[in-house]
JSON list of C-alpha atoms in Angstrom, two decimals:
[
{"chain": "A", "resi": 7, "resn": "UNK", "atom": "CA", "xyz": [-70.97, 43.89, 50.79]},
{"chain": "A", "resi": 8, "resn": "UNK", "atom": "CA", "xyz": [-70.48, 40.42, 52.37]},
{"chain": "A", "resi": 9, "resn": "UNK", "atom": "CA", "xyz": [-72.27, 37.68, 50.46]},
{"chain": "A", "resi": 10, "resn": "UNK", "atom": "CA", "xyz": [-73.46, 36.11, 53.70]},
{"chain": "A", "resi": 11, "resn": "UNK", "atom": "CA", "xyz": [-75.62, 39.18, 54.41]},
{"chain": "A", "resi": 12, "resn": "UNK", "atom": "CA", "xyz": [-77.31, 39.30, 51.00]},
{"chain": "A", "resi": 13, "resn": "UNK", "atom": "CA", "xyz": [-80.78, 37.94, 50.32]},
{"chain": "A", "resi": 14, "resn": "UNK", "atom": "CA", "xyz": [-80.65, 36.50, 46.79]},
{"chain": "A", "resi": 15, "resn": "UNK", "atom": "CA", "xyz": [-84.15, 37.90, 46.16]},
{"chain": "A", "resi": 16, "resn": "UNK", "atom": "CA", "xyz": [-82.43, 41.23, 45.47]},
{"chain": "A", "resi": 17, "resn": "UNK", "atom": "CA", "xyz": [-81.42, 39.70, 42.12]},
{"chain": "A", "resi": 18, "resn": "UNK", "atom": "CA", "xyz": [-84.99, 38.92, 41.08]},
{"chain": "A", "resi": 19, "resn": "UNK", "atom": "CA", "xyz": [-85.65, 42.15, 39.09]},
{"chain": "A", "resi": 20, "resn": "UNK", "atom": "CA", "xyz": [-82.73, 41.34, 36.78]},
{"chain": "A", "resi": 21, "resn": "UNK", "atom": "CA", "xyz": [-83.89, 37.77, 36.23]},
{"chain": "A", "resi": 22, "resn": "UNK", "atom": "CA", "xyz": [-87.47, 38.90, 35.59]},
{"chain": "A", "resi": 23, "resn": "UNK", "atom": "CA", "xyz": [-86.37, 41.60, 33.15]},
{"chain": "A", "resi": 24, "resn": "UNK", "atom": "CA", "xyz": [-84.10, 39.36, 31.09]},
{"chain": "A", "resi": 25, "resn": "UNK", "atom": "CA", "xyz": [-86.57, 36.46, 31.15]},
{"chain": "A", "resi": 26, "resn": "UNK", "atom": "CA", "xyz": [-89.25, 38.76, 29.72]},
{"chain": "A", "resi": 27, "resn": "UNK", "atom": "CA", "xyz": [-86.97, 39.30, 26.73]},
{"chain": "A", "resi": 28, "resn": "UNK", "atom": "CA", "xyz": [-85.62, 35.77, 26.28]},
{"chain": "A", "resi": 29, "resn": "UNK", "atom": "CA", "xyz": [-86.22, 32.61, 28.37]},
{"chain": "A", "resi": 30, "resn": "UNK", "atom": "CA", "xyz": [-83.07, 31.89, 30.37]},
{"chain": "A", "resi": 31, "resn": "UNK", "atom": "CA", "xyz": [-81.74, 28.39, 30.85]},
{"chain": "A", "resi": 32, "resn": "UNK", "atom": "CA", "xyz": [-81.35, 27.14, 34.41]},
{"chain": "A", "resi": 33, "resn": "UNK", "atom": "CA", "xyz": [-77.59, 27.17, 33.96]},
{"chain": "A", "resi": 34, "resn": "UNK", "atom": "CA", "xyz": [-77.59, 30.74, 32.65]},
{"chain": "A", "resi": 35, "resn": "UNK", "atom": "CA", "xyz": [-79.65, 31.99, 35.55]},
{"chain": "A", "resi": 36, "resn": "UNK", "atom": "CA", "xyz": [-77.37, 30.30, 38.11]},
{"chain": "A", "resi": 37, "resn": "UNK", "atom": "CA", "xyz": [-74.19, 31.63, 36.48]},
{"chain": "A", "resi": 38, "resn": "UNK", "atom": "CA", "xyz": [-75.54, 35.16, 36.24]},
{"chain": "A", "resi": 39, "resn": "UNK", "atom": "CA", "xyz": [-76.79, 35.17, 39.82]},
{"chain": "A", "resi": 40, "resn": "UNK", "atom": "CA", "xyz": [-73.40, 34.06, 41.12]},
{"chain": "A", "resi": 41, "resn": "UNK", "atom": "CA", "xyz": [-71.59, 36.71, 39.06]},
{"chain": "A", "resi": 42, "resn": "UNK", "atom": "CA", "xyz": [-73.95, 39.41, 40.34]},
{"chain": "A", "resi": 43, "resn": "UNK", "atom": "CA", "xyz": [-73.52, 38.38, 43.96]},
{"chain": "A", "resi": 44, "resn": "UNK", "atom": "CA", "xyz": [-69.75, 38.59, 43.57]},
{"chain": "A", "resi": 45, "resn": "UNK", "atom": "CA", "xyz": [-69.89, 42.17, 42.32]},
{"chain": "A", "resi": 46, "resn": "UNK", "atom": "CA", "xyz": [-72.46, 43.81, 44.62]},
{"chain": "A", "resi": 47, "resn": "UNK", "atom": "CA", "xyz": [-71.98, 47.52, 45.27]},
{"chain": "A", "resi": 48, "resn": "UNK", "atom": "CA", "xyz": [-73.88, 50.33, 47.01]},
{"chain": "A", "resi": 49, "resn": "UNK", "atom": "CA", "xyz": [-73.88, 54.03, 46.14]},
{"chain": "A", "resi": 50, "resn": "UNK", "atom": "CA", "xyz": [-75.77, 56.99, 47.57]},
{"chain": "A", "resi": 51, "resn": "UNK", "atom": "CA", "xyz": [-78.19, 59.37, 45.90]},
{"chain": "A", "resi": 52, "resn": "UNK", "atom": "CA", "xyz": [-76.98, 62.22, 43.70]},
{"chain": "A", "resi": 53, "resn": "UNK", "atom": "CA", "xyz": [-73.69, 60.65, 42.64]},
{"chain": "A", "resi": 54, "resn": "UNK", "atom": "CA", "xyz": [-72.28, 59.98, 39.19]},
{"chain": "A", "resi": 55, "resn": "UNK", "atom": "CA", "xyz": [-71.91, 56.24, 38.69]},
{"chain": "A", "resi": 56, "resn": "UNK", "atom": "CA", "xyz": [-69.96, 56.96, 35.53]},
{"chain": "A", "resi": 57, "resn": "UNK", "atom": "CA", "xyz": [-69.19, 60.23, 33.75]},
{"chain": "A", "resi": 58, "resn": "UNK", "atom": "CA", "xyz": [-69.00, 61.23, 30.12]},
{"chain": "A", "resi": 59, "resn": "UNK", "atom": "CA", "xyz": [-65.50, 60.51, 28.83]},
{"chain": "A", "resi": 60, "resn": "UNK", "atom": "CA", "xyz": [-64.77, 57.73, 31.32]},
{"chain": "A", "resi": 61, "resn": "UNK", "atom": "CA", "xyz": [-63.42, 54.42, 29.99]},
{"chain": "A", "resi": 62, "resn": "UNK", "atom": "CA", "xyz": [-65.68, 51.42, 30.53]},
{"chain": "A", "resi": 63, "resn": "UNK", "atom": "CA", "xyz": [-64.37, 48.01, 31.56]},
{"chain": "A", "resi": 64, "resn": "UNK", "atom": "CA", "xyz": [-67.41, 46.43, 33.22]},
{"chain": "A", "resi": 65, "resn": "UNK", "atom": "CA", "xyz": [-71.17, 45.96, 33.05]},
{"chain": "A", "resi": 66, "resn": "UNK", "atom": "CA", "xyz": [-73.30, 47.47, 35.83]},
{"chain": "A", "resi": 67, "resn": "UNK", "atom": "CA", "xyz": [-76.65, 45.83, 36.51]},
{"chain": "A", "resi": 68, "resn": "UNK", "atom": "CA", "xyz": [-79.14, 47.68, 38.71]},
{"chain": "A", "resi": 69, "resn": "UNK", "atom": "CA", "xyz": [-80.77, 45.72, 41.54]},
{"chain": "A", "resi": 70, "resn": "UNK", "atom": "CA", "xyz": [-82.57, 48.53, 43.38]},
{"chain": "A", "resi": 71, "resn": "UNK", "atom": "CA", "xyz": [-82.95, 52.28, 43.06]},
{"chain": "A", "resi": 72, "resn": "UNK", "atom": "CA", "xyz": [-83.27, 54.74, 40.19]},
{"chain": "A", "resi": 73, "resn": "UNK", "atom": "CA", "xyz": [-80.63, 56.28, 37.96]},
{"chain": "A", "resi": 74, "resn": "UNK", "atom": "CA", "xyz": [-80.70, 58.62, 34.98]},
{"chain": "A", "resi": 75, "resn": "UNK", "atom": "CA", "xyz": [-78.64, 59.03, 31.86]},
{"chain": "A", "resi": 76, "resn": "UNK", "atom": "CA", "xyz": [-77.88, 62.67, 31.13]},
{"chain": "A", "resi": 77, "resn": "UNK", "atom": "CA", "xyz": [-75.92, 65.13, 29.01]},
{"chain": "A", "resi": 78, "resn": "UNK", "atom": "CA", "xyz": [-74.90, 68.61, 30.15]},
{"chain": "A", "resi": 79, "resn": "UNK", "atom": "CA", "xyz": [-74.22, 71.60, 27.92]},
{"chain": "A", "resi": 80, "resn": "UNK", "atom": "CA", "xyz": [-71.30, 73.94, 28.55]},
{"chain": "A", "resi": 81, "resn": "UNK", "atom": "CA", "xyz": [-73.58, 76.48, 30.23]},
{"chain": "A", "resi": 82, "resn": "UNK", "atom": "CA", "xyz": [-74.86, 73.87, 32.71]},
{"chain": "A", "resi": 83, "resn": "UNK", "atom": "CA", "xyz": [-78.19, 73.01, 31.11]},
{"chain": "A", "resi": 84, "resn": "UNK", "atom": "CA", "xyz": [-78.97, 69.32, 31.61]},
{"chain": "A", "resi": 85, "resn": "UNK", "atom": "CA", "xyz": [-81.02, 66.93, 29.52]},
{"chain": "A", "resi": 86, "resn": "UNK", "atom": "CA", "xyz": [-82.02, 63.60, 31.05]},
{"chain": "A", "resi": 87, "resn": "UNK", "atom": "CA", "xyz": [-82.13, 61.18, 28.13]},
{"chain": "A", "resi": 88, "resn": "UNK", "atom": "CA", "xyz": [-83.47, 58.13, 29.97]},
{"chain": "A", "resi": 89, "resn": "UNK", "atom": "CA", "xyz": [-84.13, 56.61, 33.37]},
{"chain": "A", "resi": 90, "resn": "UNK", "atom": "CA", "xyz": [-82.59, 53.31, 34.48]},
{"chain": "A", "resi": 91, "resn": "UNK", "atom": "CA", "xyz": [-84.73, 51.11, 36.72]},
{"chain": "A", "resi": 92, "resn": "UNK", "atom": "CA", "xyz": [-84.13, 47.95, 38.79]},
{"chain": "A", "resi": 93, "resn": "UNK", "atom": "CA", "xyz": [-83.51, 44.95, 36.59]},
{"chain": "A", "resi": 94, "resn": "UNK", "atom": "CA", "xyz": [-81.84, 46.95, 33.84]},
{"chain": "A", "resi": 95, "resn": "UNK", "atom": "CA", "xyz": [-78.19, 47.32, 32.93]},
{"chain": "A", "resi": 96, "resn": "UNK", "atom": "CA", "xyz": [-76.17, 50.47, 32.40]},
{"chain": "A", "resi": 97, "resn": "UNK", "atom": "CA", "xyz": [-75.40, 49.57, 28.78]},
{"chain": "A", "resi": 98, "resn": "UNK", "atom": "CA", "xyz": [-74.48, 45.90, 28.67]},
{"chain": "A", "resi": 99, "resn": "UNK", "atom": "CA", "xyz": [-72.13, 46.39, 25.73]},
{"chain": "A", "resi": 100, "resn": "UNK", "atom": "CA", "xyz": [-70.70, 49.85, 26.45]},
{"chain": "A", "resi": 101, "resn": "UNK", "atom": "CA", "xyz": [-67.26, 48.34, 26.99]},
{"chain": "A", "resi": 102, "resn": "UNK", "atom": "CA", "xyz": [-67.05, 47.78, 23.22]},
{"chain": "A", "resi": 103, "resn": "UNK", "atom": "CA", "xyz": [-66.60, 51.53, 22.85]},
{"chain": "A", "resi": 104, "resn": "UNK", "atom": "CA", "xyz": [-63.56, 53.52, 23.99]},
{"chain": "A", "resi": 105, "resn": "UNK", "atom": "CA", "xyz": [-65.31, 55.92, 26.41]},
{"chain": "A", "resi": 106, "resn": "UNK", "atom": "CA", "xyz": [-68.80, 56.83, 27.64]},
{"chain": "A", "resi": 107, "resn": "UNK", "atom": "CA", "xyz": [-70.62, 59.48, 25.58]},
{"chain": "A", "resi": 108, "resn": "UNK", "atom": "CA", "xyz": [-72.95, 60.45, 28.46]},
{"chain": "A", "resi": 109, "resn": "UNK", "atom": "CA", "xyz": [-73.10, 60.34, 32.25]},
{"chain": "A", "resi": 110, "resn": "UNK", "atom": "CA", "xyz": [-75.17, 58.13, 34.56]},
{"chain": "A", "resi": 111, "resn": "UNK", "atom": "CA", "xyz": [-76.19, 59.49, 37.96]},
{"chain": "A", "resi": 112, "resn": "UNK", "atom": "CA", "xyz": [-78.09, 58.01, 40.87]},
{"chain": "A", "resi": 113, "resn": "UNK", "atom": "CA", "xyz": [-81.44, 59.60, 41.71]},
{"chain": "A", "resi": 114, "resn": "UNK", "atom": "CA", "xyz": [-81.90, 57.48, 44.85]},
{"chain": "A", "resi": 115, "resn": "UNK", "atom": "CA", "xyz": [-79.62, 55.19, 46.83]},
{"chain": "A", "resi": 116, "resn": "UNK", "atom": "CA", "xyz": [-78.74, 52.34, 44.48]},
{"chain": "A", "resi": 117, "resn": "UNK", "atom": "CA", "xyz": [-77.61, 48.74, 44.84]},
{"chain": "A", "resi": 118, "resn": "UNK", "atom": "CA", "xyz": [-75.98, 47.38, 41.70]},
{"chain": "A", "resi": 119, "resn": "UNK", "atom": "CA", "xyz": [-73.67, 44.63, 40.57]},
{"chain": "A", "resi": 120, "resn": "UNK", "atom": "CA", "xyz": [-70.48, 45.31, 38.67]},
{"chain": "A", "resi": 121, "resn": "UNK", "atom": "CA", "xyz": [-69.40, 42.47, 36.39]},
{"chain": "A", "resi": 122, "resn": "UNK", "atom": "CA", "xyz": [-65.97, 42.85, 34.84]},
{"chain": "A", "resi": 123, "resn": "UNK", "atom": "CA", "xyz": [-65.71, 42.64, 31.06]},
{"chain": "A", "resi": 124, "resn": "UNK", "atom": "CA", "xyz": [-63.87, 39.32, 30.93]},
{"chain": "A", "resi": 125, "resn": "UNK", "atom": "CA", "xyz": [-66.40, 37.69, 33.25]},
{"chain": "A", "resi": 126, "resn": "UNK", "atom": "CA", "xyz": [-69.35, 39.13, 31.33]},
{"chain": "A", "resi": 127, "resn": "UNK", "atom": "CA", "xyz": [-67.98, 37.99, 27.98]},
{"chain": "A", "resi": 128, "resn": "UNK", "atom": "CA", "xyz": [-67.44, 34.52, 29.41]},
{"chain": "A", "resi": 129, "resn": "UNK", "atom": "CA", "xyz": [-71.06, 34.39, 30.58]},
{"chain": "A", "resi": 130, "resn": "UNK", "atom": "CA", "xyz": [-72.27, 35.42, 27.12]},
{"chain": "A", "resi": 131, "resn": "UNK", "atom": "CA", "xyz": [-70.07, 32.88, 25.37]},
{"chain": "A", "resi": 132, "resn": "UNK", "atom": "CA", "xyz": [-71.19, 30.04, 27.64]},
{"chain": "A", "resi": 133, "resn": "UNK", "atom": "CA", "xyz": [-74.94, 30.49, 27.17]},
{"chain": "A", "resi": 134, "resn": "UNK", "atom": "CA", "xyz": [-76.78, 31.68, 24.07]},
{"chain": "A", "resi": 135, "resn": "UNK", "atom": "CA", "xyz": [-80.00, 32.48, 25.92]},
{"chain": "A", "resi": 136, "resn": "UNK", "atom": "CA", "xyz": [-78.17, 34.92, 28.21]},
{"chain": "A", "resi": 137, "resn": "UNK", "atom": "CA", "xyz": [-76.34, 36.56, 25.32]},
{"chain": "A", "resi": 138, "resn": "UNK", "atom": "CA", "xyz": [-79.60, 37.01, 23.39]},
{"chain": "A", "resi": 139, "resn": "UNK", "atom": "CA", "xyz": [-81.39, 38.42, 26.45]},
{"chain": "A", "resi": 140, "resn": "UNK", "atom": "CA", "xyz": [-78.75, 41.13, 26.95]},
{"chain": "A", "resi": 141, "resn": "UNK", "atom": "CA", "xyz": [-78.72, 41.98, 23.23]},
{"chain": "A", "resi": 142, "resn": "UNK", "atom": "CA", "xyz": [-82.53, 42.23, 23.34]},
{"chain": "A", "resi": 143, "resn": "UNK", "atom": "CA", "xyz": [-82.20, 44.62, 26.28]},
{"chain": "A", "resi": 144, "resn": "UNK", "atom": "CA", "xyz": [-79.79, 46.76, 24.26]},
{"chain": "A", "resi": 145, "resn": "UNK", "atom": "CA", "xyz": [-82.26, 46.89, 21.36]},
{"chain": "A", "resi": 146, "resn": "UNK", "atom": "CA", "xyz": [-85.11, 47.82, 23.71]},
{"chain": "A", "resi": 147, "resn": "UNK", "atom": "CA", "xyz": [-82.99, 50.66, 25.11]},
{"chain": "A", "resi": 148, "resn": "UNK", "atom": "CA", "xyz": [-82.54, 51.95, 21.57]},
{"chain": "A", "resi": 149, "resn": "UNK", "atom": "CA", "xyz": [-86.32, 51.74, 21.03]},
{"chain": "A", "resi": 150, "resn": "UNK", "atom": "CA", "xyz": [-86.89, 53.67, 24.26]},
{"chain": "A", "resi": 151, "resn": "UNK", "atom": "CA", "xyz": [-84.55, 56.40, 23.02]},
{"chain": "A", "resi": 152, "resn": "UNK", "atom": "CA", "xyz": [-86.58, 56.69, 19.83]},
{"chain": "A", "resi": 153, "resn": "UNK", "atom": "CA", "xyz": [-89.73, 57.20, 21.89]},
{"chain": "A", "resi": 154, "resn": "UNK", "atom": "CA", "xyz": [-88.01, 59.85, 24.02]},
{"chain": "A", "resi": 155, "resn": "UNK", "atom": "CA", "xyz": [-86.92, 61.63, 20.82]},
{"chain": "A", "resi": 156, "resn": "UNK", "atom": "CA", "xyz": [-90.55, 61.65, 19.63]},
{"chain": "A", "resi": 157, "resn": "UNK", "atom": "CA", "xyz": [-91.56, 62.97, 23.04]},
{"chain": "A", "resi": 158, "resn": "UNK", "atom": "CA", "xyz": [-89.24, 65.96, 22.73]},
{"chain": "A", "resi": 159, "resn": "UNK", "atom": "CA", "xyz": [-89.84, 66.58, 19.04]},
{"chain": "A", "resi": 160, "resn": "UNK", "atom": "CA", "xyz": [-93.55, 66.03, 18.49]},
{"chain": "A", "resi": 161, "resn": "UNK", "atom": "CA", "xyz": [-95.63, 65.45, 21.63]},
{"chain": "A", "resi": 162, "resn": "UNK", "atom": "CA", "xyz": [-97.12, 68.41, 23.47]},
{"chain": "A", "resi": 163, "resn": "UNK", "atom": "CA", "xyz": [-96.46, 68.88, 27.19]},
{"chain": "A", "resi": 164, "resn": "UNK", "atom": "CA", "xyz": [-99.40, 66.84, 28.52]},
{"chain": "A", "resi": 165, "resn": "UNK", "atom": "CA", "xyz": [-98.60, 63.99, 26.12]},
{"chain": "A", "resi": 166, "resn": "UNK", "atom": "CA", "xyz": [-94.90, 64.08, 27.06]},
{"chain": "A", "resi": 167, "resn": "UNK", "atom": "CA", "xyz": [-95.46, 63.80, 30.80]},
{"chain": "A", "resi": 168, "resn": "UNK", "atom": "CA", "xyz": [-98.28, 61.28, 30.48]},
{"chain": "A", "resi": 169, "resn": "UNK", "atom": "CA", "xyz": [-96.10, 59.17, 28.16]},
{"chain": "A", "resi": 170, "resn": "UNK", "atom": "CA", "xyz": [-93.23, 59.23, 30.64]},
{"chain": "A", "resi": 171, "resn": "UNK", "atom": "CA", "xyz": [-95.55, 58.10, 33.45]},
{"chain": "A", "resi": 172, "resn": "UNK", "atom": "CA", "xyz": [-97.01, 55.29, 31.32]},
{"chain": "A", "resi": 173, "resn": "UNK", "atom": "CA", "xyz": [-93.56, 54.05, 30.33]},
{"chain": "A", "resi": 174, "resn": "UNK", "atom": "CA", "xyz": [-92.27, 54.23, 33.89]},
{"chain": "A", "resi": 175, "resn": "UNK", "atom": "CA", "xyz": [-95.24, 52.26, 35.19]},
{"chain": "A", "resi": 176, "resn": "UNK", "atom": "CA", "xyz": [-94.91, 49.58, 32.51]},
{"chain": "A", "resi": 177, "resn": "UNK", "atom": "CA", "xyz": [-91.16, 49.18, 33.00]},
{"chain": "A", "resi": 178, "resn": "UNK", "atom": "CA", "xyz": [-91.55, 48.86, 36.76]},
{"chain": "A", "resi": 179, "resn": "UNK", "atom": "CA", "xyz": [-94.47, 46.48, 36.41]},
{"chain": "A", "resi": 180, "resn": "UNK", "atom": "CA", "xyz": [-92.31, 44.18, 34.26]},
{"chain": "A", "resi": 181, "resn": "UNK", "atom": "CA", "xyz": [-90.00, 43.62, 37.25]},
{"chain": "A", "resi": 182, "resn": "UNK", "atom": "CA", "xyz": [-92.73, 43.36, 39.90]},
{"chain": "A", "resi": 183, "resn": "UNK", "atom": "CA", "xyz": [-92.32, 46.86, 41.32]},
{"chain": "A", "resi": 184, "resn": "UNK", "atom": "CA", "xyz": [-95.85, 48.21, 41.17]},
{"chain": "A", "resi": 185, "resn": "UNK", "atom": "CA", "xyz": [-98.56, 47.88, 43.79]},
{"chain": "A", "resi": 186, "resn": "UNK", "atom": "CA", "xyz": [-101.93, 47.71, 42.09]},
{"chain": "A", "resi": 187, "resn": "UNK", "atom": "CA", "xyz": [-102.15, 50.95, 40.12]},
{"chain": "A", "resi": 188, "resn": "UNK", "atom": "CA", "xyz": [-99.36, 52.68, 42.04]},
{"chain": "A", "resi": 189, "resn": "UNK", "atom": "CA", "xyz": [-95.58, 52.85, 41.83]},
{"chain": "A", "resi": 190, "resn": "UNK", "atom": "CA", "xyz": [-92.82, 54.88, 43.43]},
{"chain": "A", "resi": 191, "resn": "UNK", "atom": "CA", "xyz": [-91.92, 58.19, 41.79]},
{"chain": "A", "resi": 192, "resn": "UNK", "atom": "CA", "xyz": [-88.84, 59.33, 43.76]},
{"chain": "A", "resi": 193, "resn": "UNK", "atom": "CA", "xyz": [-87.85, 62.18, 41.46]},
{"chain": "A", "resi": 194, "resn": "UNK", "atom": "CA", "xyz": [-88.08, 65.94, 41.72]},
{"chain": "A", "resi": 195, "resn": "UNK", "atom": "CA", "xyz": [-89.99, 68.27, 39.42]},
{"chain": "A", "resi": 196, "resn": "UNK", "atom": "CA", "xyz": [-86.61, 69.47, 38.17]},
{"chain": "A", "resi": 197, "resn": "UNK", "atom": "CA", "xyz": [-85.78, 65.87, 37.17]},
{"chain": "A", "resi": 198, "resn": "UNK", "atom": "CA", "xyz": [-89.11, 65.50, 35.36]},
{"chain": "A", "resi": 199, "resn": "UNK", "atom": "CA", "xyz": [-88.58, 68.84, 33.63]},
{"chain": "A", "resi": 200, "resn": "UNK", "atom": "CA", "xyz": [-85.10, 67.80, 32.48]},
{"chain": "A", "resi": 201, "resn": "UNK", "atom": "CA", "xyz": [-86.51, 64.50, 31.18]},
{"chain": "A", "resi": 202, "resn": "UNK", "atom": "CA", "xyz": [-89.35, 66.10, 29.21]},
{"chain": "A", "resi": 203, "resn": "UNK", "atom": "CA", "xyz": [-87.63, 69.23, 27.92]},
{"chain": "A", "resi": 204, "resn": "UNK", "atom": "CA", "xyz": [-89.95, 71.55, 29.84]},
{"chain": "A", "resi": 205, "resn": "UNK", "atom": "CA", "xyz": [-89.28, 74.37, 32.25]},
{"chain": "A", "resi": 206, "resn": "UNK", "atom": "CA", "xyz": [-90.11, 73.63, 35.88]},
{"chain": "A", "resi": 207, "resn": "UNK", "atom": "CA", "xyz": [-92.98, 76.12, 35.69]},
{"chain": "A", "resi": 208, "resn": "UNK", "atom": "CA", "xyz": [-94.42, 74.46, 32.56]},
{"chain": "A", "resi": 209, "resn": "UNK", "atom": "CA", "xyz": [-93.92, 71.01, 34.11]},
{"chain": "A", "resi": 210, "resn": "UNK", "atom": "CA", "xyz": [-95.78, 72.10, 37.24]},
{"chain": "A", "resi": 211, "resn": "UNK", "atom": "CA", "xyz": [-98.72, 73.39, 35.18]},
{"chain": "A", "resi": 212, "resn": "UNK", "atom": "CA", "xyz": [-98.78, 70.14, 33.22]},
{"chain": "A", "resi": 213, "resn": "UNK", "atom": "CA", "xyz": [-98.87, 68.04, 36.38]},
{"chain": "A", "resi": 214, "resn": "UNK", "atom": "CA", "xyz": [-101.75, 70.18, 37.66]},
{"chain": "A", "resi": 215, "resn": "UNK", "atom": "CA", "xyz": [-103.61, 69.57, 34.39]},
{"chain": "A", "resi": 216, "resn": "UNK", "atom": "CA", "xyz": [-103.12, 65.80, 34.63]},
{"chain": "A", "resi": 217, "resn": "UNK", "atom": "CA", "xyz": [-104.28, 65.85, 38.26]},
{"chain": "A", "resi": 218, "resn": "UNK", "atom": "CA", "xyz": [-107.33, 67.98, 37.47]},
{"chain": "A", "resi": 219, "resn": "UNK", "atom": "CA", "xyz": [-108.29, 65.57, 34.70]},
{"chain": "A", "resi": 220, "resn": "UNK", "atom": "CA", "xyz": [-108.18, 62.68, 37.18]},
{"chain": "A", "resi": 221, "resn": "UNK", "atom": "CA", "xyz": [-105.46, 60.95, 35.19]},
{"chain": "A", "resi": 222, "resn": "UNK", "atom": "CA", "xyz": [-102.82, 60.82, 37.93]},
{"chain": "A", "resi": 223, "resn": "UNK", "atom": "CA", "xyz": [-102.38, 61.17, 41.67]},
{"chain": "A", "resi": 224, "resn": "UNK", "atom": "CA", "xyz": [-98.86, 62.24, 42.59]},
{"chain": "A", "resi": 225, "resn": "UNK", "atom": "CA", "xyz": [-98.28, 62.45, 46.32]},
{"chain": "A", "resi": 226, "resn": "UNK", "atom": "CA", "xyz": [-95.42, 61.69, 48.73]},
{"chain": "A", "resi": 227, "resn": "UNK", "atom": "CA", "xyz": [-93.14, 60.21, 46.06]},
{"chain": "A", "resi": 228, "resn": "UNK", "atom": "CA", "xyz": [-95.87, 57.83, 44.84]},
{"chain": "A", "resi": 229, "resn": "UNK", "atom": "CA", "xyz": [-97.59, 57.85, 41.46]},
{"chain": "A", "resi": 230, "resn": "UNK", "atom": "CA", "xyz": [-101.10, 56.42, 41.23]},
{"chain": "A", "resi": 231, "resn": "UNK", "atom": "CA", "xyz": [-102.79, 55.97, 37.87]},
{"chain": "A", "resi": 232, "resn": "UNK", "atom": "CA", "xyz": [-106.55, 55.52, 38.44]},
{"chain": "A", "resi": 233, "resn": "UNK", "atom": "CA", "xyz": [-107.20, 54.49, 34.81]},
{"chain": "A", "resi": 234, "resn": "UNK", "atom": "CA", "xyz": [-104.11, 53.36, 32.89]},
{"chain": "A", "resi": 235, "resn": "UNK", "atom": "CA", "xyz": [-105.97, 53.09, 29.58]},
{"chain": "A", "resi": 236, "resn": "UNK", "atom": "CA", "xyz": [-107.18, 56.67, 29.92]},
{"chain": "A", "resi": 237, "resn": "UNK", "atom": "CA", "xyz": [-103.63, 57.89, 30.62]},
{"chain": "A", "resi": 238, "resn": "UNK", "atom": "CA", "xyz": [-102.35, 55.90, 27.63]},
{"chain": "A", "resi": 239, "resn": "UNK", "atom": "CA", "xyz": [-104.95, 57.54, 25.42]},
{"chain": "A", "resi": 240, "resn": "UNK", "atom": "CA", "xyz": [-103.92, 60.99, 26.65]},
{"chain": "A", "resi": 241, "resn": "UNK", "atom": "CA", "xyz": [-100.27, 60.14, 25.96]},
{"chain": "A", "resi": 242, "resn": "UNK", "atom": "CA", "xyz": [-100.83, 58.47, 22.57]},
{"chain": "A", "resi": 243, "resn": "UNK", "atom": "CA", "xyz": [-98.98, 55.59, 24.20]},
{"chain": "A", "resi": 244, "resn": "UNK", "atom": "CA", "xyz": [-98.41, 52.02, 23.03]},
{"chain": "A", "resi": 245, "resn": "UNK", "atom": "CA", "xyz": [-96.07, 49.77, 25.04]},
{"chain": "A", "resi": 246, "resn": "UNK", "atom": "CA", "xyz": [-95.06, 47.56, 22.09]},
{"chain": "A", "resi": 247, "resn": "UNK", "atom": "CA", "xyz": [-91.56, 49.11, 21.89]},
{"chain": "A", "resi": 248, "resn": "UNK", "atom": "CA", "xyz": [-90.78, 47.76, 25.37]},
{"chain": "A", "resi": 249, "resn": "UNK", "atom": "CA", "xyz": [-91.08, 44.17, 24.12]},
{"chain": "A", "resi": 250, "resn": "UNK", "atom": "CA", "xyz": [-92.71, 43.15, 27.40]},
{"chain": "A", "resi": 251, "resn": "UNK", "atom": "CA", "xyz": [-93.77, 39.74, 26.10]},
{"chain": "A", "resi": 252, "resn": "UNK", "atom": "CA", "xyz": [-90.67, 38.94, 24.05]},
{"chain": "A", "resi": 253, "resn": "UNK", "atom": "CA", "xyz": [-89.74, 35.98, 26.25]},
{"chain": "A", "resi": 254, "resn": "UNK", "atom": "CA", "xyz": [-93.18, 34.38, 26.05]},
{"chain": "A", "resi": 255, "resn": "UNK", "atom": "CA", "xyz": [-93.23, 34.72, 22.26]},
{"chain": "A", "resi": 256, "resn": "UNK", "atom": "CA", "xyz": [-89.81, 33.10, 21.97]},
{"chain": "A", "resi": 257, "resn": "UNK", "atom": "CA", "xyz": [-91.09, 29.92, 23.57]},
{"chain": "A", "resi": 258, "resn": "UNK", "atom": "CA", "xyz": [-93.95, 29.42, 21.10]}
]
């Protein structure tokens, strides 16, 4: 992708996400933006960006589009273990391990930046604020996985789906990708079922229940939440694990 054709605003979700976790210095922001512009890539929908067992030698940072992390059993059953949204990385420190323990697939067309390990490590060494922001993101990802484990192990179907919608909305809002009380929801019912551990039939009934209760409007790949607090109450949801105000607290 020629740099001359790229609008640097495509990098804004990454800067917003990291700055929410740790204030970035001017120098860190400039260095990261240049590194991301150098490594821009495009990939279509429904493709594996990286597969379980692959070696990792770079950091992939998502600029636009949706991806999912997933594991597949020998008989083909799939569990989506997390979504990856614009502004987030595909495991900033995965290169410290020998191989990937899960796969990452695109759910929509995706634009991302691939930063080679040596370049990424140089960026981290040169600026503490950038290093801390990426480590904070790693810790938040771990916190998200804990919430998803609770979803599968303890929440009932309505709570699971409502919780997933609340989390999705909050994560997209943090990078400026909501419009009022609406956000894109470009996933299939099969994807939602695989993310919540439900059958497609059970997932469909649960969506109908949430609609009938007036808690969501899901139409034409758009999710509208008429009353976010009401949906949070239905989901037993608290956004504290996302550390949405970590950057602001760090400046106090």
